mmCIF file of C-alpha atoms and ligand atoms in Angstrom:
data_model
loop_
_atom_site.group_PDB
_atom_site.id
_atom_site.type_symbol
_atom_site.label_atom_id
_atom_site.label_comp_id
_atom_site.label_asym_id
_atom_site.label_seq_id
_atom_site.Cartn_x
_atom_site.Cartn_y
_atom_site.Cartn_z
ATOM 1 C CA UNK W 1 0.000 0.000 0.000
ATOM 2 C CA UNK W 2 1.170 3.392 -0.909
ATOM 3 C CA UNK W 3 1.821 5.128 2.238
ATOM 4 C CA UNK W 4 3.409 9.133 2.928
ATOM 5 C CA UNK W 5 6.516 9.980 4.970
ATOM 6 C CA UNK W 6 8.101 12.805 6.074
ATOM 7 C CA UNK W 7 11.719 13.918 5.819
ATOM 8 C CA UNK W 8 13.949 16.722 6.672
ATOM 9 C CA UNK W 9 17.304 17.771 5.226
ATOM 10 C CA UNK W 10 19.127 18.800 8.585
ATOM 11 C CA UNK W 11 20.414 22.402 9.292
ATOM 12 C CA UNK W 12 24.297 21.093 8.875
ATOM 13 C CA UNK W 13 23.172 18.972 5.749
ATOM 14 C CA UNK W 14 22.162 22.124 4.017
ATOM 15 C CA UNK W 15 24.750 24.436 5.035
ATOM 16 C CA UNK W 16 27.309 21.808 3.577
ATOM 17 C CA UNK W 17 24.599 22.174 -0.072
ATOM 18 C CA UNK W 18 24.195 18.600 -0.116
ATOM 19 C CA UNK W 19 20.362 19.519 -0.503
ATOM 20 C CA UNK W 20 21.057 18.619 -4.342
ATOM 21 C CA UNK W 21 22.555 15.027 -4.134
ATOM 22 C CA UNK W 22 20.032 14.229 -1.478
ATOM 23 C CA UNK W 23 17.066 14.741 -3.062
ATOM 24 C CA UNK W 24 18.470 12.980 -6.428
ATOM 25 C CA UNK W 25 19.108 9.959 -4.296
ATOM 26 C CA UNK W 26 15.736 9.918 -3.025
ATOM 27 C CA UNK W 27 14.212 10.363 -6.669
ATOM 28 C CA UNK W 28 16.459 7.614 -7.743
ATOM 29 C CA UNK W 29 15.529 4.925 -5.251
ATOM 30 C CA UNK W 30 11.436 6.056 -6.655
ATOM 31 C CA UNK W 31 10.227 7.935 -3.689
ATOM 32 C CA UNK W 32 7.476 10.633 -5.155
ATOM 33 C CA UNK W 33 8.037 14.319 -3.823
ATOM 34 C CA UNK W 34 4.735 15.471 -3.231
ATOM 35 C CA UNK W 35 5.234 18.135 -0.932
ATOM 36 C CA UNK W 36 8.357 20.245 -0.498
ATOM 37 C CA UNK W 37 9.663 23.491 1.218
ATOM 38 C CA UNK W 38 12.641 25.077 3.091
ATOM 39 C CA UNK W 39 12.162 26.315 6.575
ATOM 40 C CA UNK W 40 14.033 27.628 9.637
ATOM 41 C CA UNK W 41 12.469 26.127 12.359
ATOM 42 C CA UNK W 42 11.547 28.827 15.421
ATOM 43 C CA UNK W 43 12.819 26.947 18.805
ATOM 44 C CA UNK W 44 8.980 26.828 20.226
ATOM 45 C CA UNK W 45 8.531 24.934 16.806
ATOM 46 C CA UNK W 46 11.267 22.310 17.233
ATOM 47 C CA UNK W 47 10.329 21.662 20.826
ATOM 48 C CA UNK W 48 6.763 20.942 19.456
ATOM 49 C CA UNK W 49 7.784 18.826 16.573
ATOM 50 C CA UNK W 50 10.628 16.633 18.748
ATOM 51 C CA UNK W 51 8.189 16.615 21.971
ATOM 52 C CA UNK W 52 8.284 12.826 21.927
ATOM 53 C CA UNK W 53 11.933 13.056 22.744
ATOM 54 C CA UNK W 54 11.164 15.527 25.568
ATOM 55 C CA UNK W 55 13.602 14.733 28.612
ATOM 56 C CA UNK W 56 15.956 12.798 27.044
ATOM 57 C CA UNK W 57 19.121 13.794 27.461
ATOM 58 C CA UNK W 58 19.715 15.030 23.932
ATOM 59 C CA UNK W 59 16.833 16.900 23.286
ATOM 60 C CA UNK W 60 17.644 20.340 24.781
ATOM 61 C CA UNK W 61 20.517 20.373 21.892
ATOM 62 C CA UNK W 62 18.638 18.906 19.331
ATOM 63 C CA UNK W 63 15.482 21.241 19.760
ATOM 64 C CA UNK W 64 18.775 24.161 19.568
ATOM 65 C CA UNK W 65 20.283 22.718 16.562
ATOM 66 C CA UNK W 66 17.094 21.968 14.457
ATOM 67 C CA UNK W 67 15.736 26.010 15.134
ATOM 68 C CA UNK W 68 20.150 26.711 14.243
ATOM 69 C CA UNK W 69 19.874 26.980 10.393
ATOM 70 C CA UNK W 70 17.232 26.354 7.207
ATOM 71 C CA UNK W 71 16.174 22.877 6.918
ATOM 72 C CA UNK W 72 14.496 21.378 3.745
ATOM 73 C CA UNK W 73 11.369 19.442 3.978
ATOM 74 C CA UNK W 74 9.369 16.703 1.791
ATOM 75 C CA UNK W 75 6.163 14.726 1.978
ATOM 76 C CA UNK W 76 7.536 11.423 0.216
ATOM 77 C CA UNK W 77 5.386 8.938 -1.282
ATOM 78 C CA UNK W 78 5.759 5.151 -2.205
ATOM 79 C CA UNK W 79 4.265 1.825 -1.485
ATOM 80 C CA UNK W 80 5.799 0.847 2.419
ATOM 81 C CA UNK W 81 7.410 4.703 2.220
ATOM 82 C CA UNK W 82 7.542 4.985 6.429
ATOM 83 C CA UNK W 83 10.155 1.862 6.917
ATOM 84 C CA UNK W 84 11.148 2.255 3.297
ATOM 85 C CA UNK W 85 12.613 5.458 3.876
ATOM 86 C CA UNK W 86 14.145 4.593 7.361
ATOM 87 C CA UNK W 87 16.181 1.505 5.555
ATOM 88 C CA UNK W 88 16.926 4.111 2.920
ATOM 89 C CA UNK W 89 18.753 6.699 4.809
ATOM 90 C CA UNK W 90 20.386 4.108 7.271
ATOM 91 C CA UNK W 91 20.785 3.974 10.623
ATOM 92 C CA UNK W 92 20.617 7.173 12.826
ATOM 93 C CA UNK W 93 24.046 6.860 14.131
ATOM 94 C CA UNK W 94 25.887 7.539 10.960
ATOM 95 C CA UNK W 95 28.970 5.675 11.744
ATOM 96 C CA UNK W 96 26.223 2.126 11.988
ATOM 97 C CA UNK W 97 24.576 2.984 9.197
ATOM 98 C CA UNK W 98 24.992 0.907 5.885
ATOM 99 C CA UNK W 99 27.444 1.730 3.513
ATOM 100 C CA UNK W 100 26.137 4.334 0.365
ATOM 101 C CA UNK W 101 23.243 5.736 2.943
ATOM 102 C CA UNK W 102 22.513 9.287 3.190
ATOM 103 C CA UNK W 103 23.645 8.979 6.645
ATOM 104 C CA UNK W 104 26.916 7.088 6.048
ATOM 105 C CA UNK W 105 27.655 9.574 3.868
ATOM 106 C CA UNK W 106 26.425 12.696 4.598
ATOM 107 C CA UNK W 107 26.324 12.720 8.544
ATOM 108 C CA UNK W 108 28.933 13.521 10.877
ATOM 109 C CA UNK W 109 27.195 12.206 14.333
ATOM 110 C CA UNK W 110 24.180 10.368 15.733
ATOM 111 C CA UNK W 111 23.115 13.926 16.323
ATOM 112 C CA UNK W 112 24.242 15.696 12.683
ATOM 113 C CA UNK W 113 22.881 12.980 11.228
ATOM 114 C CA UNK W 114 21.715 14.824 8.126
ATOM 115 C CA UNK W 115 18.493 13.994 7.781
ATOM 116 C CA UNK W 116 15.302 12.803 9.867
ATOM 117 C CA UNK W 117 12.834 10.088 8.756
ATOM 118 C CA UNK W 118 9.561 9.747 10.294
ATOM 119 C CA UNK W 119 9.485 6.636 12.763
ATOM 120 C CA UNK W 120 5.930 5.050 12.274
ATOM 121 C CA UNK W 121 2.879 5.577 9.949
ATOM 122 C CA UNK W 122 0.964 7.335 12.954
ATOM 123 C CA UNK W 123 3.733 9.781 13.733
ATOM 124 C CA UNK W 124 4.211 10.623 9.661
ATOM 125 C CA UNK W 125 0.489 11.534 9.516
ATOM 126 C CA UNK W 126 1.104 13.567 12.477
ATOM 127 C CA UNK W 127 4.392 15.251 11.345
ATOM 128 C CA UNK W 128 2.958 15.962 7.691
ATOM 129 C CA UNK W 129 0.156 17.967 9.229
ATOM 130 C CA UNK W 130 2.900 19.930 11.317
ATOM 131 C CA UNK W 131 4.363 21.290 7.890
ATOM 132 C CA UNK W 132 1.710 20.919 5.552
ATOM 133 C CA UNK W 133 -1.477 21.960 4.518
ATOM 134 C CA UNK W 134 -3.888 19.868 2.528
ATOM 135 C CA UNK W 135 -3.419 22.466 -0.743
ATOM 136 C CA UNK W 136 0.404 22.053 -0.616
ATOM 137 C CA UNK W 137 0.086 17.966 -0.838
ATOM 138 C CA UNK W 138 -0.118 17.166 -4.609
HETATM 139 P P1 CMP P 201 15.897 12.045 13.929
HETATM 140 O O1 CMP P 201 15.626 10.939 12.975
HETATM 141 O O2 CMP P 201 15.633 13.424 13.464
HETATM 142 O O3 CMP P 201 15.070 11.813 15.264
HETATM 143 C C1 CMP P 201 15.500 12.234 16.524
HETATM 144 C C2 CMP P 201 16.855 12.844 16.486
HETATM 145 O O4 CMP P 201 17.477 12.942 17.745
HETATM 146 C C3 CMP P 201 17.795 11.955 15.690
HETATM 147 O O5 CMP P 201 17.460 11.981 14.338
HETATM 148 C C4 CMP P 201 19.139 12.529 16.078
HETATM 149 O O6 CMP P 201 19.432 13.721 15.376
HETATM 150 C C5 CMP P 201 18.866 12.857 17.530
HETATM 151 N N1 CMP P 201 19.358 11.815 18.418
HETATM 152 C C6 CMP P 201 18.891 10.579 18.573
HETATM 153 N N2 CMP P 201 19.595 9.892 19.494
HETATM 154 C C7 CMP P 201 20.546 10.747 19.929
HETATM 155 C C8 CMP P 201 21.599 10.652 20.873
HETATM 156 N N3 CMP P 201 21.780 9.511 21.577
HETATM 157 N N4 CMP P 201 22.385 11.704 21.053
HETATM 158 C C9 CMP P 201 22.185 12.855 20.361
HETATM 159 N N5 CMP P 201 21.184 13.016 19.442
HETATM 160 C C10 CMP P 201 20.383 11.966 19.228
#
């Protein structure tokens, strides 16, 4: 079944202009962009959007680097996109992740890990509606 995901180049991952090869390597492996913009996110916004990490040690200095710079972000769609994507990218720690990932080769740390795939089919309904309205979803 075709399902929707969403992704988000990271604030390092764009500084460093890799938004280019990124999004050809997602084209290539037949993900559909059907929604697309570039953001900055305002801290209130991050905290919202990472809430489910609330507590954890990291998230203080995520929710600060995610508001740090513009971020790029896409509705994909394909049949099983939500795990899809997740094998895709590879694992969030970019030194575990396979070999030719966008994290293998793009990231620099399980936090600068380039880019963010949504986790489960619930939360990527959820985080599409965050970003998107109904009329920018073609
Ligand atoms: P992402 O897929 O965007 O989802 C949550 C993010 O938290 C993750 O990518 C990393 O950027 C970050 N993260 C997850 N685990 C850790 C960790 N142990 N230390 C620092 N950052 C983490």
């Amino acid at each position: 079944m075709k399902q929707r995901t969403l992704t988000i180049i990271k604030p390092e991952c764009v500084e460093e202009k890799h938004i280019g090869e990124v999004i050809q390597r997602i084209e290539k492996a037949g993900f559909e962009i059907v929604g697309m913009k570039m953001v900055q996110l305002q801290e209130k916004e991050a905290k919202i959007f990472y809430q489910v990490h609330e507590g954890k040690p990291f998230y203080e200095e995520l929710v600060q680097y995610m508001s740090s710079g513009r971020v790029v972000v896409m509705v994909l769609e394909k049949e099983n996109a939500v795990q899809g994507f997740r094998d895709f990218i590879g694992a969030t720690d970019p030194q575990k992740a396979a070999e030719g990932t966008i994290r293998r080769d793009f990231g620099k740390s399980i936090q600068f890990n380039c880019i963010h795939a949504s986790d489960s089919v619930e939360n990527a309904q959820k985080e599409v509606a965050f970003f998107f309205s109904q009329r920018e979803l073609i």
